[in-house]
XYZ file of C-alpha atoms in Angstrom:
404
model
C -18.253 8.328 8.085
C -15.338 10.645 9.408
C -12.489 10.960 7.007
C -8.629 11.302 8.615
C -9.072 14.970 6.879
C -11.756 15.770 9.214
C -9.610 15.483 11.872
C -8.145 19.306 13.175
C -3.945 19.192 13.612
C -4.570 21.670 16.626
C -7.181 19.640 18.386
C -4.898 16.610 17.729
C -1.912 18.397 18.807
C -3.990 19.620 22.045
C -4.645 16.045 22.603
C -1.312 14.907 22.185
C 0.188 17.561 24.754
C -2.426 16.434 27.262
C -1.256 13.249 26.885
C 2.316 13.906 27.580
C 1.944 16.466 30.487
C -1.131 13.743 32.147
C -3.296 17.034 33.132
C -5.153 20.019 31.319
C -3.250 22.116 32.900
C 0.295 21.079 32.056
C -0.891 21.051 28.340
C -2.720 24.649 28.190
C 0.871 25.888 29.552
C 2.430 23.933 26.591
C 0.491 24.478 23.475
C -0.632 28.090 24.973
C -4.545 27.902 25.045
C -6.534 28.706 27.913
C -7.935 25.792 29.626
C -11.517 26.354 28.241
C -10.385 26.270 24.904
C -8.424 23.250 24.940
C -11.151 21.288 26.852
C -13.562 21.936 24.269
C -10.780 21.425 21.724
C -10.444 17.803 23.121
C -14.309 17.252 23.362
C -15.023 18.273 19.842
C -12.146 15.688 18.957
C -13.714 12.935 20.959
C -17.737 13.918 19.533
C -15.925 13.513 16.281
C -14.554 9.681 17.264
C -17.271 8.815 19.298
C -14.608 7.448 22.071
C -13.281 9.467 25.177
C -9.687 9.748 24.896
C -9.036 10.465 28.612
C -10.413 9.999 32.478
C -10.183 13.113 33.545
C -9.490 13.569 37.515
C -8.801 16.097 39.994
C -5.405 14.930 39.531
C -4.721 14.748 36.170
C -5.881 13.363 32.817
C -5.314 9.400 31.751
C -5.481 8.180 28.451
C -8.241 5.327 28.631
C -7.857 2.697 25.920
C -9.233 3.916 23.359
C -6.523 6.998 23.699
C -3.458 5.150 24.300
C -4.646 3.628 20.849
C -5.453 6.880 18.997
C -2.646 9.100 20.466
C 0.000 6.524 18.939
C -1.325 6.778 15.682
C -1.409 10.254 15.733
C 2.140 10.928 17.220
C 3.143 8.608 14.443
C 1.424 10.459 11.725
C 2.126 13.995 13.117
C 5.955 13.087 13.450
C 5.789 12.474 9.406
C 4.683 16.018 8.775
C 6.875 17.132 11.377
C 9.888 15.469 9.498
C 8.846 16.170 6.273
C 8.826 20.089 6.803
C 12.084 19.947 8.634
C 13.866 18.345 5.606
C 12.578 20.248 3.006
C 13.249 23.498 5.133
C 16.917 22.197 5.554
C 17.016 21.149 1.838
C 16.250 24.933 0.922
C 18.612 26.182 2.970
C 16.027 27.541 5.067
C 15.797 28.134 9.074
C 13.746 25.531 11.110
C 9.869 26.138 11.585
C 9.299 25.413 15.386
C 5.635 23.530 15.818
C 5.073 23.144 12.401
C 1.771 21.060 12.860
C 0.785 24.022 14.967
C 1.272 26.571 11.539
C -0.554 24.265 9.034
C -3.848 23.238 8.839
C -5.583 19.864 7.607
C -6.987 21.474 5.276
C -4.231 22.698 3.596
C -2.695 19.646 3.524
C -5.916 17.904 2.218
C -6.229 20.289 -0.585
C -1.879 20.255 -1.575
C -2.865 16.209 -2.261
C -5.924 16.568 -3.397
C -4.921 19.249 -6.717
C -1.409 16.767 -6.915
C -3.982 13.808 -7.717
C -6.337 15.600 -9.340
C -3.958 17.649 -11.646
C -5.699 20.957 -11.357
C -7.109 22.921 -8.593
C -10.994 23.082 -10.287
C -10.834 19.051 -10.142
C -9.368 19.278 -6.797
C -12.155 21.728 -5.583
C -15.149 19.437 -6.510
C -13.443 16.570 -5.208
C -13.085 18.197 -1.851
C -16.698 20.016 -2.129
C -15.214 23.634 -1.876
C -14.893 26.349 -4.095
C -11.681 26.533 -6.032
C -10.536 30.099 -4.731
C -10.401 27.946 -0.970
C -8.689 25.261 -2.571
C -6.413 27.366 -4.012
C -5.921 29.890 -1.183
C -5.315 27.256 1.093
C -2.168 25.533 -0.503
C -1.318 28.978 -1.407
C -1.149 29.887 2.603
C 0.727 26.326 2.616
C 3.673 27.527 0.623
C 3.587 30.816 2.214
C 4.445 28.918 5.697
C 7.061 26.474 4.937
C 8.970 29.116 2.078
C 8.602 26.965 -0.749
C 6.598 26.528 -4.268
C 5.125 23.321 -3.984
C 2.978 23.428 -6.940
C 3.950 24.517 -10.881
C 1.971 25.202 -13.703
C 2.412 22.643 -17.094
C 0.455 23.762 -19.641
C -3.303 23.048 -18.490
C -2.354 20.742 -15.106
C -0.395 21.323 -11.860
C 2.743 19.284 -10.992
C 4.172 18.962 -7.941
C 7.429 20.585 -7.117
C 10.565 18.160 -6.081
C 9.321 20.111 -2.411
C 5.455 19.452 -3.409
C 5.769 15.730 -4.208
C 7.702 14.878 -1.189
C 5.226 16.692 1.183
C 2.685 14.907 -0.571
C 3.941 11.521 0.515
C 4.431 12.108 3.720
C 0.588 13.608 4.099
C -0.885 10.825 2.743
C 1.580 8.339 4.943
C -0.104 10.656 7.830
C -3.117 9.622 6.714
C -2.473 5.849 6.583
C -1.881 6.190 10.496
C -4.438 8.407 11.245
C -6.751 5.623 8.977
C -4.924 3.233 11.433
C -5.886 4.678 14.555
C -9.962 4.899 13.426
C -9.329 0.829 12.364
C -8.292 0.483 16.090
C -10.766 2.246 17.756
C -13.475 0.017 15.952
C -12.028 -2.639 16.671
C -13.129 -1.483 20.279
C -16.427 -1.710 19.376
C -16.814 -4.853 16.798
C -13.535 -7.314 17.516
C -12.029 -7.522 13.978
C -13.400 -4.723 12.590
C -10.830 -2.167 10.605
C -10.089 -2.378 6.843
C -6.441 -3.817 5.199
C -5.965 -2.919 1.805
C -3.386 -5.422 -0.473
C -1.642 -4.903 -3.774
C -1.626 -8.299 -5.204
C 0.835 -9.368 -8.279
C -0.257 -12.090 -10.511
C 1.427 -15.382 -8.735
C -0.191 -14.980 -4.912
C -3.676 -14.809 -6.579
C -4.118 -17.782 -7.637
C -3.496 -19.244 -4.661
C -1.648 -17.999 -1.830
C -3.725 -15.209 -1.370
C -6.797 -16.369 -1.350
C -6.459 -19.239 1.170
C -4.927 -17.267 3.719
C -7.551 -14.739 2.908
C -10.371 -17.498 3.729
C -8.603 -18.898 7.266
C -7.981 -14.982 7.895
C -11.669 -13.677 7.360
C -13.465 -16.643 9.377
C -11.822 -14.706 12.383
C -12.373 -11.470 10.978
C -15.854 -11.570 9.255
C -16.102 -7.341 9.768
C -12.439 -6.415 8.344
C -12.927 -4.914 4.686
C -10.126 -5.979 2.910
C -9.665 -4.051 -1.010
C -7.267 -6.155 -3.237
C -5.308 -3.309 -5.491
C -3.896 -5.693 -8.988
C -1.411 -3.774 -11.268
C 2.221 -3.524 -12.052
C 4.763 -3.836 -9.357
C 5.920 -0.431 -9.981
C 2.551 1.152 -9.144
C 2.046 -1.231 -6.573
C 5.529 -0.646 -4.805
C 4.379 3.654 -4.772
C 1.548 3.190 -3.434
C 2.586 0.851 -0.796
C 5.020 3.476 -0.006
C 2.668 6.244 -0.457
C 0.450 4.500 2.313
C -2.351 3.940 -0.277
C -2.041 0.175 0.710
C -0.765 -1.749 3.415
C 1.293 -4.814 1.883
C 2.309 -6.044 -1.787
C 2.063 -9.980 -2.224
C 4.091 -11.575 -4.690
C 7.340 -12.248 -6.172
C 10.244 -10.256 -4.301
C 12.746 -7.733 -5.734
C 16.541 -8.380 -6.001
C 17.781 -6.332 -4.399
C 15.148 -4.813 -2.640
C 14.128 -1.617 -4.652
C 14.248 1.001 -2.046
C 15.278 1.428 1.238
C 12.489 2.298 3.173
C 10.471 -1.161 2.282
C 11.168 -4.714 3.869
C 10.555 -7.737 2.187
C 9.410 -10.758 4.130
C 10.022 -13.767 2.258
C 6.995 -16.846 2.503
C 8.252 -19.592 0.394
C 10.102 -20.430 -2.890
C 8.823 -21.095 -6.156
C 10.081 -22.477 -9.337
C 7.973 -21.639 -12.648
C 6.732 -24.761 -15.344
C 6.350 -24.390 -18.672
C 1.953 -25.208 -18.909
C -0.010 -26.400 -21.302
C -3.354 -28.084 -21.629
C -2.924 -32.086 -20.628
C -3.245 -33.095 -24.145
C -1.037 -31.106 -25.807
C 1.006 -32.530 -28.777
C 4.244 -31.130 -26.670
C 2.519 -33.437 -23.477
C 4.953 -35.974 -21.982
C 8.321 -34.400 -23.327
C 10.660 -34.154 -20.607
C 13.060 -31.547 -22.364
C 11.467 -29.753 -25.349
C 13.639 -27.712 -27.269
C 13.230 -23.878 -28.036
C 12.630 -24.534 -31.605
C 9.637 -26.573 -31.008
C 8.594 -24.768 -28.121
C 8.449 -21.368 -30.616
C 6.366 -23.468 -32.706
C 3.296 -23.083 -30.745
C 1.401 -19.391 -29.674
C 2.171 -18.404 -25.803
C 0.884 -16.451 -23.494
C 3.545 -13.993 -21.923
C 3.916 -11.373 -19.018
C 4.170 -8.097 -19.337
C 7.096 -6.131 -20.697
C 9.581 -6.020 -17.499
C 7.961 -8.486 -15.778
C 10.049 -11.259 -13.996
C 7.800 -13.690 -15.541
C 8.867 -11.724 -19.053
C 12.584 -11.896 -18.365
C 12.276 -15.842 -17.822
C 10.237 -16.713 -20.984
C 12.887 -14.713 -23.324
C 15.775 -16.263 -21.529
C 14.197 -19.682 -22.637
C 14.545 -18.207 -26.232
C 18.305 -16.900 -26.045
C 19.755 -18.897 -29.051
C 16.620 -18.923 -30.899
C 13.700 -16.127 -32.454
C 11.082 -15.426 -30.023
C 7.946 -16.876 -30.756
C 5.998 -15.274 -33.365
C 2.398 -15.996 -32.009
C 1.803 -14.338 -28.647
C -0.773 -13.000 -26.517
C 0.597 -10.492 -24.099
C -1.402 -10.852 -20.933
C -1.454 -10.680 -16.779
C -4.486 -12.160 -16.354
C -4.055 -16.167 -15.062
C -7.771 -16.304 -15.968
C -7.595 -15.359 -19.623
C -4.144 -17.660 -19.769
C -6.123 -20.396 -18.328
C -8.919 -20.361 -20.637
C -6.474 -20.074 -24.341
C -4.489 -23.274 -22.344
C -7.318 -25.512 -22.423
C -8.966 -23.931 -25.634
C -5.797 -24.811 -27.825
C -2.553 -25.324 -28.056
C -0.894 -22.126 -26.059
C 1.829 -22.504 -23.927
C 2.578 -20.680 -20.529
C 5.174 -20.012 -18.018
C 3.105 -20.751 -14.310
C 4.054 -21.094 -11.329
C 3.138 -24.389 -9.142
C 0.099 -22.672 -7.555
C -1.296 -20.999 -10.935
C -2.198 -24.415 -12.071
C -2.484 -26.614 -9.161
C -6.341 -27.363 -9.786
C -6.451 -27.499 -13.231
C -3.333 -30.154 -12.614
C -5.166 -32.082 -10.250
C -8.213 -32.579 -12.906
C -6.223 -33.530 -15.497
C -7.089 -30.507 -17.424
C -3.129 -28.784 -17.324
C 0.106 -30.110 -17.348
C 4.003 -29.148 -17.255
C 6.136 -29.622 -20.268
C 9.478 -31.316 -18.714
C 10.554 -30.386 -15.220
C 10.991 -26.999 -13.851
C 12.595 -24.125 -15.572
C 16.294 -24.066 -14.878
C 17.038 -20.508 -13.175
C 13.508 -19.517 -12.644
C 13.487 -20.035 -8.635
C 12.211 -16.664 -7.103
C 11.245 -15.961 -3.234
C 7.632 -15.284 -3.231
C 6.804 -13.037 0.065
C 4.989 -9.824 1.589
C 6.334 -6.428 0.679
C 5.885 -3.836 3.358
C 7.179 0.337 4.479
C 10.320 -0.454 7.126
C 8.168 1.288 9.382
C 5.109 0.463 9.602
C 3.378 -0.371 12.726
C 0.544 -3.111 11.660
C -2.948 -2.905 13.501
C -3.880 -6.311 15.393
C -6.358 -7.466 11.968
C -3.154 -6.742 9.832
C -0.652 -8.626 11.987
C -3.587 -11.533 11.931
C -2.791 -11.718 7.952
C 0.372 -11.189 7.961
C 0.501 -14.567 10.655
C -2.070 -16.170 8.154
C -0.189 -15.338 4.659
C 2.674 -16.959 6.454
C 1.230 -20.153 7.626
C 0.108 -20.448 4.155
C 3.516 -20.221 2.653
C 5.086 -22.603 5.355
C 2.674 -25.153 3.866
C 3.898 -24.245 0.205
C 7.958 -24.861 2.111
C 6.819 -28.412 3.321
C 5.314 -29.189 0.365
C 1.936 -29.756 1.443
């Protein structure tokens, strides 16, 4: 399988200038290769997608399809390394680079992220499947081009520089687009085939998620979809490190950064849970002092979910028995095993309500409404599959509005 790091920036560039001068010609004048070498620079680039990017004519080259596709992507993705050197040249107090993406190589890039993930350049090197002088030559001959350490040495491990970290981003958000464009071209050849990769908090997988995952994937049997779980923190960097595509959950207020949106679904209000038969079943408003009285299971430290349940426990000593705990499985299962009590939202135990199994203690916790939505990067372009669940996540949370 071709990797985006497989890709050349020259033969991409090539294809790029061919695209906006529409002939061979035009674009050997403009990137300043011969006309041999940039028609076998384009070939090798199509061999390597297995799609021709242009019709080529005795009057000029046009993009077919399958290029019009690509080519986006890759403007998009070249325009981030583009930007990013620019900055961090102007930053430093530095002169401009003119065709930086003409300087740099993909494989520089791909081993600059590769040691910043892997913390060292020996790690790096048999990640990549080169020797670690390359690895380390080659971000070497990166800093050595844009005028900048973008690496340091602590202790055994290699950090990223302020300079290092934010190049980083921005190769890896190259990458998402270049990923893009490969999701686009196969859905050429198989309709619905690409991959979407979703960082799922707690709430939306009980529910939410995976019904508009089931209408979605009836439509799109060959999309692979990866569901990321952890904190929102490392959700929310990776999402803006283009390591996934969208965050489902409960949204931020006010929205963390500025270069995310947040696209709200429905409302939600949270219940305080326990199993049907609970000794605390049937009281409509049960005081903190008998609600401390009994173990709970709790969200993690910072959590919204965390905030709520202490607020319920302002005048009075937290409970002492307490299981901390993200999983709604492993909260499930102490619920109707004993007498635990949990903060849930409407969807968390909507089965488990419906069979008689769960129920809420009183009505719903005063304060706790919270939009519950898709987090996405301001600019991200979606490919056709990921609009599809985006159109499907919101049906689903329309039906959650109504009340249906």
């Amino acid at each position: 399988m071709v990797s985006t790091f497989d890709l050349s920036l020259r033969h991409l560039d090539a294809a790029l200038a061919v695209l906006r001068q529409g002939s061979i010609n035009g674009a050997s004048a403009a990137v300043n290769l011969s006309q041999p070498a940039l028609t076998q620079a384009l070939a090798k680039l199509e061999a390597l997608l297995g799609h021709r990017l242009f019709d080529r004519q005795p009057s000029g080259a046009t993009p077919t399809q399958a290029g019009h596709l690509f080519l986006a992507r890759v403007e998009r993705g070249l325009e981030r390394i583009i930007d990013s050197g620019r900055r961090l040249r102007r930053s430093a107090r530095l002169k401009p680079i003119a065709y930086l993406e003409r300087l740099v190589s993909m494989g520089q890039l791909h081993a600059l992220a590769t040691v910043e993930k892997a913390g060292s350049y020996s790690l790096a090197a048999r990640e990549i499947g080169l020797s670690q002088p390359s690895v380390h030559r080659a971000v070497k001959e990166l800093e050595a081009i844009l005028g900048l350490p973008l690496l340091s040495r602590a202790g055994r491990s290699m950090r990223p520089t302020p300079a290092g970290m934010r190049l980083v981003s921005a190769i890896r958000l190259m990458a998402a687009e270049l990923q893009a464009g490969f999701d686009e071209l196969a859905a050429l050849e198989q309709a619905g085939a690409g991959t979407i990769r979703i960082g799922a908090l707690p709430l939306p997988r009980a529910g939410l998620l995976p019904e508009a995952l089931a209408g979605f994937t009836r439509n799109h049997p060959y999309t692979a979809i990866t569901i990321i779980e952890g904190p929102y923190s490392d959700l929310l960097a990776a999402l803006r490190g283009g390591e996934i595509d969208m965050v489902v959950g409960a949204l931020r207020d006010p929205t963390p950064t500025r270069d995310i949106l947040q696209r709200p679904l429905f409302e939600d209000d949270l219940f305080i849970v326990a199993r049907s038969h609970h000794p605390l079943a049937g009281s409509n408003d049960p005081n903190p002092a008998d609600l401390a009285s009994y173990p709970w299971v709790i969200g993690a430290q910072g959590s919204p979910m965390r905030a709520r349940w202490e607020a319920l426990f302002v005048e009075s000593e937290l409970p002492a028995r307490r299981i901390e705990c993200s999983s709604i499985l492993m909260a499930r299962w102490l619920l109707l095993d004993g007498d635990w009590i949990a903060l849930m939202s409407t969807d968390q135990f909507r089965i488990e309500q419906a069979s008689g199994l769960l129920a809420p203690i009183g009505g719903p916790v005063p304060g706790s409404r919270r939009q519950i939505g898709v987090t996405i990067r301001a600019d991200w372009l979606p490919t056709a599959a990921q609009a599809d669940l985006l159109a499907e996540l919101t049906a689903a949370g329309a039906k959650r509005s109504s009340g249906i």
